[in-house]
Amino acid sequence: MKLIVGLGNPGEKYAKTRHNVGFMLLDVLAKAMNDDHWEFSKKFKSLIIHRHPIAFLVKPQAFMNNSGNIVKRLINYYKINVGDLWIIHDDMDIKLDHYKIQQGHGPRLHNGVNSVEKALMSEAFWRARVGVDNRIEDIAQRTKGEPSFTKAMEGKEYVLQNFEKAEREIIDRVINKLTIDLINLISK
């Protein structure tokens, strides 16, 4: 059994932000797996789909920086090997329109992933790293249709911004492609 955890922040305020790509992808993955009926688990403080024979899908309802303890409790309760854990998250080290699937390797700075690594005392889990960085070097270089965010904006501020309309179209395309890749990988 696989445990697939989408990282994000709970609440409508964060629903369309870059930091919530993990939640966005899990919604698409759930539909692709023909089960988008999320149930809230008080025990795990998470939205969970647990009826699928291949994988549990989980959206922790604690803020991202506190996801690790929830993931650890889920792994221990369901007796899931760390190598069968998949964490889906945004990644500022990867440009928008790209993603990477890797085991044991992640971004330099991501507090949600760091929380999971610290709680599990392991980096051996899988990651689907979804690129969200679409900042430009200098606002003076901006041409029509380019984003209005510059590299001067700190990452923690940038990831809490909603996607711009053109970016949302790109991220939806990436999520759909990554969903297909994940289904193929977790089905093996």
Coordinates of C-alpha atoms in Angstrom, one line a residue:
M1 CA 0.0 0.0 0.0
K2 CA 1.2 3.5 -0.9
L3 CA 0.6 6.6 1.2
I4 CA 0.3 9.7 -1.0
V5 CA 0.4 13.0 0.9
G6 CA -0.2 16.3 -0.8
L7 CA 1.3 19.2 1.2
G8 CA -0.6 22.4 1.5
N9 CA -2.2 24.8 4.0
P10 CA -5.8 24.3 5.1
G11 CA -8.6 26.8 4.5
E12 CA -10.0 28.7 1.6
K13 CA -7.5 31.5 2.0
Y14 CA -4.7 29.3 0.8
A15 CA -6.7 27.1 -1.7
K16 CA -5.3 28.7 -4.9
T17 CA -1.8 29.5 -3.7
R18 CA 1.4 28.1 -5.1
H19 CA 2.1 26.4 -1.8
N20 CA -1.1 24.3 -2.2
V21 CA -0.1 22.5 -5.4
G22 CA 0.0 19.3 -3.4
F23 CA -3.6 19.6 -2.5
M24 CA -4.5 20.6 -6.0
L25 CA -2.8 17.5 -7.5
L26 CA -4.4 15.1 -5.0
D27 CA -7.9 16.4 -6.0
V28 CA -7.1 15.6 -9.7
L29 CA -5.5 12.2 -8.7
A30 CA -8.5 11.3 -6.6
K31 CA -10.8 11.9 -9.6
A32 CA -8.5 9.9 -11.9
M33 CA -8.7 7.0 -9.3
N34 CA -12.5 7.3 -9.4
D35 CA -12.9 8.3 -5.8
D36 CA -13.0 11.9 -4.9
H37 CA -15.0 11.4 -1.7
W38 CA -12.7 13.0 1.0
E39 CA -13.4 12.1 4.6
F40 CA -12.1 14.1 7.6
S41 CA -10.2 12.0 10.1
K42 CA -10.1 13.6 13.6
K43 CA -7.5 11.0 14.6
F44 CA -5.1 12.2 11.8
K45 CA -6.4 15.8 11.4
S46 CA -6.5 15.1 7.7
L47 CA -8.8 14.7 4.7
I48 CA -8.3 11.1 3.6
I49 CA -9.4 8.8 0.9
H50 CA -8.6 5.3 2.1
R51 CA -10.8 2.9 0.1
H52 CA -8.5 2.6 -2.9
P53 CA -6.7 -0.8 -3.1
I54 CA -3.4 0.8 -4.2
A55 CA -3.0 4.0 -2.2
F56 CA -4.3 6.2 0.6
L57 CA -4.6 9.8 -0.4
V58 CA -4.0 12.4 2.4
K59 CA -4.3 16.1 2.7
P60 CA -3.1 17.1 6.2
Q61 CA -5.2 19.8 7.7
A62 CA -2.4 21.3 9.8
F63 CA -0.3 24.0 8.4
M64 CA 2.4 22.7 6.1
N65 CA 5.2 23.3 8.5
N66 CA 3.5 20.8 10.9
S67 CA 2.8 18.1 8.4
G68 CA 5.6 15.7 9.6
N69 CA 3.9 14.5 12.8
I70 CA 0.7 13.7 10.9
V71 CA 2.6 11.7 8.3
K72 CA 4.5 9.9 11.0
R73 CA 1.3 8.9 12.8
L74 CA -0.2 7.7 9.5
I75 CA 2.9 5.6 8.6
N76 CA 3.0 4.0 12.0
Y77 CA -0.8 3.3 12.2
Y78 CA -1.0 1.8 8.7
K79 CA 2.4 0.2 8.9
I80 CA 3.6 1.7 5.7
N81 CA 7.3 1.6 4.7
V82 CA 9.0 4.9 4.2
G83 CA 9.8 3.8 0.7
D84 CA 6.0 3.6 0.0
L85 CA 5.5 7.2 1.0
W86 CA 5.0 9.8 -1.7
I87 CA 5.0 13.5 -0.8
I88 CA 3.6 15.9 -3.4
H89 CA 4.7 19.5 -3.0
D90 CA 5.5 22.9 -4.6
D91 CA 9.2 23.6 -5.3
M92 CA 10.8 26.9 -5.8
D93 CA 14.0 25.3 -7.1
I94 CA 12.1 24.2 -10.2
K95 CA 10.6 26.5 -12.8
L96 CA 6.9 26.6 -13.5
D97 CA 5.9 24.1 -16.2
H98 CA 8.4 21.5 -14.9
Y99 CA 8.4 18.8 -12.2
K100 CA 10.6 16.1 -10.9
I101 CA 9.9 12.7 -9.3
Q102 CA 12.7 11.6 -7.0
Q103 CA 13.3 9.4 -4.1
G104 CA 15.4 10.7 -1.2
H105 CA 16.2 14.1 -2.8
G106 CA 14.2 17.3 -2.5
P107 CA 14.4 21.1 -2.4
R108 CA 17.0 22.9 -0.3
L109 CA 14.4 24.8 1.6
H110 CA 10.8 23.6 2.1
N111 CA 9.5 23.6 5.6
G112 CA 6.8 21.0 4.9
V113 CA 9.2 18.5 3.5
N114 CA 11.7 19.3 6.3
S115 CA 8.9 18.6 8.8
V116 CA 8.3 15.2 7.3
E117 CA 12.1 14.4 7.1
K118 CA 12.5 15.4 10.8
A119 CA 9.5 13.5 12.0
L120 CA 10.5 10.3 10.1
M121 CA 14.2 10.7 10.7
S122 CA 14.5 9.7 7.0
E123 CA 14.7 11.2 3.6
A124 CA 14.0 7.8 1.8
F125 CA 10.5 8.7 0.7
W126 CA 9.4 9.7 -2.8
R127 CA 8.8 13.2 -3.8
A128 CA 6.8 14.7 -6.7
R129 CA 8.3 18.2 -6.8
V130 CA 6.1 20.6 -8.8
G131 CA 7.8 23.7 -10.1
V132 CA 6.2 27.0 -9.2
D133 CA 8.9 29.6 -9.7
N134 CA 7.9 32.0 -12.4
R135 CA 9.6 35.1 -11.0
I136 CA 11.6 37.3 -13.3
E137 CA 14.9 39.0 -12.5
D138 CA 13.8 42.6 -12.7
I139 CA 10.3 44.2 -13.1
A140 CA 11.9 46.5 -15.7
Q141 CA 12.5 43.4 -17.9
R142 CA 8.8 42.4 -17.8
T143 CA 7.1 42.2 -21.2
K144 CA 3.4 41.9 -21.8
G145 CA 2.0 38.7 -20.5
E146 CA 4.9 37.9 -18.1
P147 CA 4.4 37.6 -14.4
S148 CA 4.7 40.6 -12.2
F149 CA 6.7 38.9 -9.5
T150 CA 10.5 39.5 -9.3
K151 CA 13.3 37.5 -7.8
A152 CA 13.4 40.2 -5.1
M153 CA 10.2 38.7 -3.6
E154 CA 11.1 36.2 -0.9
G155 CA 10.1 32.7 -1.6
K156 CA 7.9 32.4 1.6
E157 CA 5.9 35.4 0.4
Y158 CA 5.8 34.3 -3.2
V159 CA 4.4 30.8 -2.5
L160 CA 1.5 32.2 -0.5
Q161 CA 0.3 34.2 -3.5
N162 CA -2.4 32.9 -5.8
F163 CA -1.3 31.8 -9.3
E164 CA -2.0 34.4 -11.9
K165 CA -4.5 33.3 -14.6
A166 CA -1.8 32.3 -17.2
E167 CA 0.2 30.5 -14.6
R168 CA -2.9 28.6 -13.5
E169 CA -3.4 27.2 -17.0
I170 CA 0.2 26.0 -17.0
I171 CA 0.0 24.4 -13.5
D172 CA -3.3 22.7 -14.4
R173 CA -1.5 21.1 -17.5
V174 CA 1.5 20.1 -15.3
I175 CA -0.8 18.6 -12.7
N176 CA -2.7 16.5 -15.3
K177 CA 0.6 15.2 -16.8
L178 CA 2.1 14.4 -13.4
T179 CA -1.1 12.6 -12.3
I180 CA -0.7 10.2 -15.2
D181 CA 2.9 9.6 -14.3
L182 CA 2.1 9.0 -10.6
I183 CA -0.7 6.5 -11.5
N184 CA 1.7 4.6 -13.6
L185 CA 4.4 4.6 -11.0
I186 CA 2.3 3.7 -8.0
S187 CA 0.5 0.9 -9.9
K188 CA 3.8 -1.0 -10.4

